[in-house]
mmCIF file of C-alpha atoms in Angstrom:
data_model
loop_
_atom_site.group_PDB
_atom_site.id
_atom_site.type_symbol
_atom_site.label_atom_id
_atom_site.label_comp_id
_atom_site.label_asym_id
_atom_site.label_seq_id
_atom_site.Cartn_x
_atom_site.Cartn_y
_atom_site.Cartn_z
ATOM 1 C CA MET Z 1 198.562 -103.526 -13.343
ATOM 2 C CA THR Z 2 202.231 -104.561 -13.381
ATOM 3 C CA LYS Z 3 204.795 -102.597 -11.400
ATOM 4 C CA CYS Z 4 207.883 -101.277 -13.206
ATOM 5 C CA VAL Z 5 210.836 -103.637 -12.697
ATOM 6 C CA CYS Z 6 213.128 -100.668 -11.957
ATOM 7 C CA ASN Z 7 211.055 -99.496 -8.965
ATOM 8 C CA SER Z 8 212.338 -102.284 -6.716
ATOM 9 C CA CYS Z 9 215.831 -102.878 -8.099
ATOM 10 C CA LYS Z 10 219.055 -102.542 -6.069
ATOM 11 C CA ASN Z 11 220.998 -101.463 -9.167
ATOM 12 C CA LEU Z 12 219.550 -97.940 -9.186
ATOM 13 C CA LYS Z 13 221.785 -95.124 -7.984
ATOM 14 C CA SER Z 14 220.935 -91.490 -7.264
ATOM 15 C CA VAL Z 15 222.676 -88.934 -9.469
ATOM 16 C CA VAL Z 16 222.678 -85.172 -8.872
ATOM 17 C CA ASP Z 17 222.163 -83.062 -11.985
ATOM 18 C CA GLU Z 18 224.687 -80.292 -11.383
ATOM 19 C CA SER Z 19 223.809 -78.462 -14.598
ATOM 20 C CA SER Z 20 220.668 -77.022 -12.988
ATOM 21 C CA MET Z 21 221.375 -73.451 -11.824
ATOM 22 C CA ASP Z 22 218.801 -73.018 -9.043
ATOM 23 C CA VAL Z 23 218.094 -76.426 -7.564
ATOM 24 C CA ASN Z 24 220.025 -79.642 -7.879
ATOM 25 C CA VAL Z 25 217.805 -82.295 -9.405
ATOM 26 C CA ILE Z 26 218.307 -85.890 -8.256
ATOM 27 C CA THR Z 27 217.505 -88.651 -10.720
ATOM 28 C CA GLU Z 28 217.719 -92.413 -10.476
ATOM 29 C CA GLU Z 29 219.963 -94.204 -12.964
ATOM 30 C CA CYS Z 30 220.632 -97.889 -13.431
ATOM 31 C CA VAL Z 31 224.287 -98.888 -13.106
ATOM 32 C CA PHE Z 32 223.826 -101.346 -16.004
ATOM 33 C CA GLY Z 33 221.629 -99.151 -18.175
ATOM 34 C CA PHE Z 34 217.857 -99.360 -18.332
ATOM 35 C CA PRO Z 35 216.209 -102.275 -20.173
ATOM 36 C CA SER Z 36 214.484 -99.777 -22.485
ATOM 37 C CA GLU Z 37 214.831 -96.103 -23.462
ATOM 38 C CA ASP Z 38 211.273 -95.603 -22.132
ATOM 39 C CA CYS Z 39 212.534 -96.398 -18.614
ATOM 40 C CA ILE Z 40 214.585 -93.190 -18.391
ATOM 41 C CA VAL Z 41 211.421 -91.114 -17.968
ATOM 42 C CA CYS Z 42 208.946 -93.814 -16.975
ATOM 43 C CA GLU Z 43 205.388 -92.592 -16.541
ATOM 44 C CA LEU Z 44 203.643 -95.768 -17.599
ATOM 45 C CA GLU Z 45 200.684 -97.113 -15.643
ATOM 46 C CA GLY Z 46 201.943 -100.659 -16.070
ATOM 47 C CA CYS Z 47 205.106 -102.261 -17.349
ATOM 48 C CA GLU Z 48 205.811 -105.714 -18.753
ATOM 49 C CA LEU Z 49 209.590 -105.249 -19.132
ATOM 50 C CA THR Z 50 212.078 -107.624 -17.559
ATOM 51 C CA CYS Z 51 215.770 -107.053 -16.942
ATOM 52 C CA GLU Z 52 218.611 -109.570 -16.787
ATOM 53 C CA HIS Z 53 220.418 -107.443 -14.168
ATOM 54 C CA PHE Z 54 217.446 -107.148 -11.775
ATOM 55 C CA GLN Z 55 218.271 -107.614 -8.083
ATOM 56 C CA SER Z 56 215.481 -107.232 -5.592
ATOM 57 C CA MET Z 57 215.866 -104.683 -2.793
ATOM 58 C CA ASP Z 58 214.364 -107.354 -0.552
ATOM 59 C CA ASP Z 59 217.524 -109.473 -0.855
ATOM 60 C CA VAL Z 60 219.122 -108.686 2.492
ATOM 61 C CA ALA Z 61 222.732 -109.552 3.158
ATOM 62 C CA LYS Z 62 223.234 -112.155 5.832
ATOM 63 C CA TYR Z 63 224.889 -110.561 8.840
ATOM 64 C CA LYS Z 64 226.990 -112.340 11.415
ATOM 65 C CA THR Z 65 227.378 -111.153 15.008
ATOM 66 C CA SER Z 66 230.705 -111.567 16.722
ATOM 67 C CA ARG Z 67 232.821 -109.873 19.389
ATOM 68 C CA CYS Z 68 236.160 -108.121 19.091
ATOM 69 C CA ILE Z 69 238.811 -110.497 20.471
ATOM 70 C CA THR Z 70 240.587 -107.616 22.220
ATOM 71 C CA CYS Z 71 237.902 -105.434 23.818
ATOM 72 C CA GLY Z 72 234.783 -107.589 23.462
ATOM 73 C CA GLN Z 73 232.712 -105.002 21.543
ATOM 74 C CA GLU Z 74 229.806 -106.656 19.713
ATOM 75 C CA LEU Z 75 230.144 -106.336 15.931
ATOM 76 C CA ASN Z 76 227.718 -107.042 13.082
ATOM 77 C CA PHE Z 77 229.234 -107.686 9.668
ATOM 78 C CA VAL Z 78 228.373 -109.329 6.388
ATOM 79 C CA SER Z 79 229.014 -113.016 6.661
ATOM 80 C CA VAL Z 80 231.753 -114.371 4.433
ATOM 81 C CA ASP Z 81 233.009 -117.910 4.119
ATOM 82 C CA CYS Z 82 236.202 -117.469 6.071
ATOM 83 C CA GLU Z 83 237.819 -119.694 8.666
ATOM 84 C CA ASP Z 84 239.558 -116.764 10.420
ATOM 85 C CA ASP Z 85 237.830 -116.276 13.789
ATOM 86 C CA GLU Z 86 239.956 -113.274 14.764
ATOM 87 C CA VAL Z 87 237.552 -110.336 14.644
ATOM 88 C CA TYR Z 88 238.687 -106.870 15.699
ATOM 89 C CA CYS Z 89 236.807 -103.597 16.055
ATOM 90 C CA VAL Z 90 238.336 -100.705 14.111
ATOM 91 C CA ALA Z 91 240.130 -99.173 17.124
ATOM 92 C CA CYS Z 92 241.673 -102.477 18.240
ATOM 93 C CA TYR Z 93 242.653 -103.397 14.682
ATOM 94 C CA LEU Z 94 244.497 -100.101 14.221
ATOM 95 C CA ASN Z 95 246.253 -100.483 17.590
ATOM 96 C CA LYS Z 96 247.403 -104.092 17.136
#
Protein backbone atom coordinates (compact mmCIF):
# COMPACT_ATOMS: atom_id res chain seq x y z
CA MET A 1 0.00 0.00 0.00
CA THR A 2 1.39 3.42 -0.97
CA LYS A 3 1.26 6.30 1.49
CA CYS A 4 -0.34 9.58 0.38
CA VAL A 5 2.33 12.04 -0.78
CA CYS A 6 0.65 14.85 1.21
CA ASN A 7 1.02 13.03 4.56
CA SER A 8 4.74 13.78 4.80
CA CYS A 9 5.00 17.10 2.96
CA LYS A 10 6.34 20.33 4.51
CA ASN A 11 4.04 22.44 2.31
CA LEU A 12 0.92 21.66 4.34
CA LYS A 13 -0.39 24.38 6.64
CA SER A 14 -3.11 24.22 9.29
CA VAL A 15 -6.15 26.40 8.65
CA VAL A 16 -8.91 27.09 11.18
CA ASP A 17 -12.43 26.97 9.78
CA GLU A 18 -13.99 29.96 11.52
CA SER A 19 -17.39 29.43 9.91
CA SER A 20 -18.17 26.61 12.36
CA MET A 21 -20.36 27.97 15.19
CA ASP A 22 -19.58 25.52 18.01
CA VAL A 23 -16.07 24.20 17.47
CA ASN A 24 -13.31 25.51 15.27
CA VAL A 25 -12.31 22.83 12.79
CA ILE A 26 -8.65 22.66 11.76
CA THR A 27 -7.86 21.36 8.29
CA GLU A 28 -4.61 20.88 6.44
CA GLU A 29 -4.16 22.75 3.16
CA CYS A 30 -1.29 22.73 0.71
CA VAL A 31 0.27 26.14 0.07
CA PHE A 32 0.62 25.23 -3.63
CA GLY A 33 -2.71 23.47 -4.03
CA PHE A 34 -3.20 19.73 -3.89
CA PRO A 35 -2.08 17.57 -6.83
CA SER A 36 -5.66 16.33 -7.24
CA GLU A 37 -9.16 17.35 -6.10
CA ASP A 38 -9.39 13.95 -4.36
CA CYS A 39 -6.61 15.04 -1.98
CA ILE A 40 -8.80 17.65 -0.27
CA VAL A 41 -10.76 14.92 1.53
CA CYS A 42 -8.38 11.99 1.15
CA GLU A 43 -9.69 8.72 2.54
CA LEU A 44 -7.93 6.42 0.12
CA GLU A 45 -6.20 3.27 1.33
CA GLY A 46 -3.34 3.85 -1.07
CA CYS A 47 -2.24 6.66 -3.33
CA GLU A 48 -0.07 6.72 -6.44
CA LEU A 49 -0.08 10.51 -6.89
CA THR A 50 3.12 12.52 -7.12
CA CYS A 51 3.56 16.26 -6.67
CA GLU A 52 6.14 18.59 -8.19
CA HIS A 53 6.11 20.76 -5.04
CA PHE A 54 6.73 17.89 -2.58
CA GLN A 55 9.27 18.62 0.17
CA SER A 56 9.90 15.95 2.74
CA MET A 57 9.41 16.81 6.41
CA ASP A 58 12.60 14.84 7.00
CA ASP A 59 14.66 17.55 5.27
CA VAL A 60 16.10 19.27 8.33
CA ALA A 61 17.73 22.66 8.05
CA LYS A 62 21.41 22.68 8.83
CA TYR A 63 22.01 24.60 12.03
CA LYS A 64 25.21 26.34 13.00
CA THR A 65 26.27 26.95 16.61
CA SER A 66 28.07 30.14 17.47
CA ARG A 67 28.47 32.54 20.40
CA CYS A 68 27.38 36.14 20.76
CA ILE A 69 30.49 38.31 20.35
CA THR A 70 29.36 40.59 23.19
CA CYS A 71 28.04 38.36 25.98
CA GLY A 72 29.13 34.89 24.84
CA GLN A 73 25.64 33.33 24.84
CA GLU A 74 25.54 30.17 22.72
CA LEU A 75 23.25 30.56 19.70
CA ASN A 76 21.89 28.04 17.18
CA PHE A 77 20.78 29.41 13.83
CA VAL A 78 20.19 28.25 10.29
CA SER A 79 23.46 28.20 8.46
CA VAL A 80 23.77 30.64 5.59
CA ASP A 81 26.70 31.22 3.29
CA CYS A 82 27.90 34.45 4.83
CA GLU A 83 31.40 35.63 5.63
CA ASP A 84 30.23 37.88 8.50
CA ASP A 85 31.41 36.27 11.75
CA GLU A 86 29.81 38.92 13.97
CA VAL A 87 26.96 37.10 15.70
CA TYR A 88 24.87 38.85 18.34
CA CYS A 89 22.09 37.61 20.60
CA VAL A 90 18.88 39.64 20.38
CA ALA A 91 19.56 41.69 23.54
CA CYS A 92 23.12 42.60 22.53
CA TYR A 93 22.07 43.39 18.96
CA LEU A 94 19.39 45.81 20.17
CA ASN A 95 21.83 47.47 22.60
CA LYS A 96 24.72 47.93 20.15
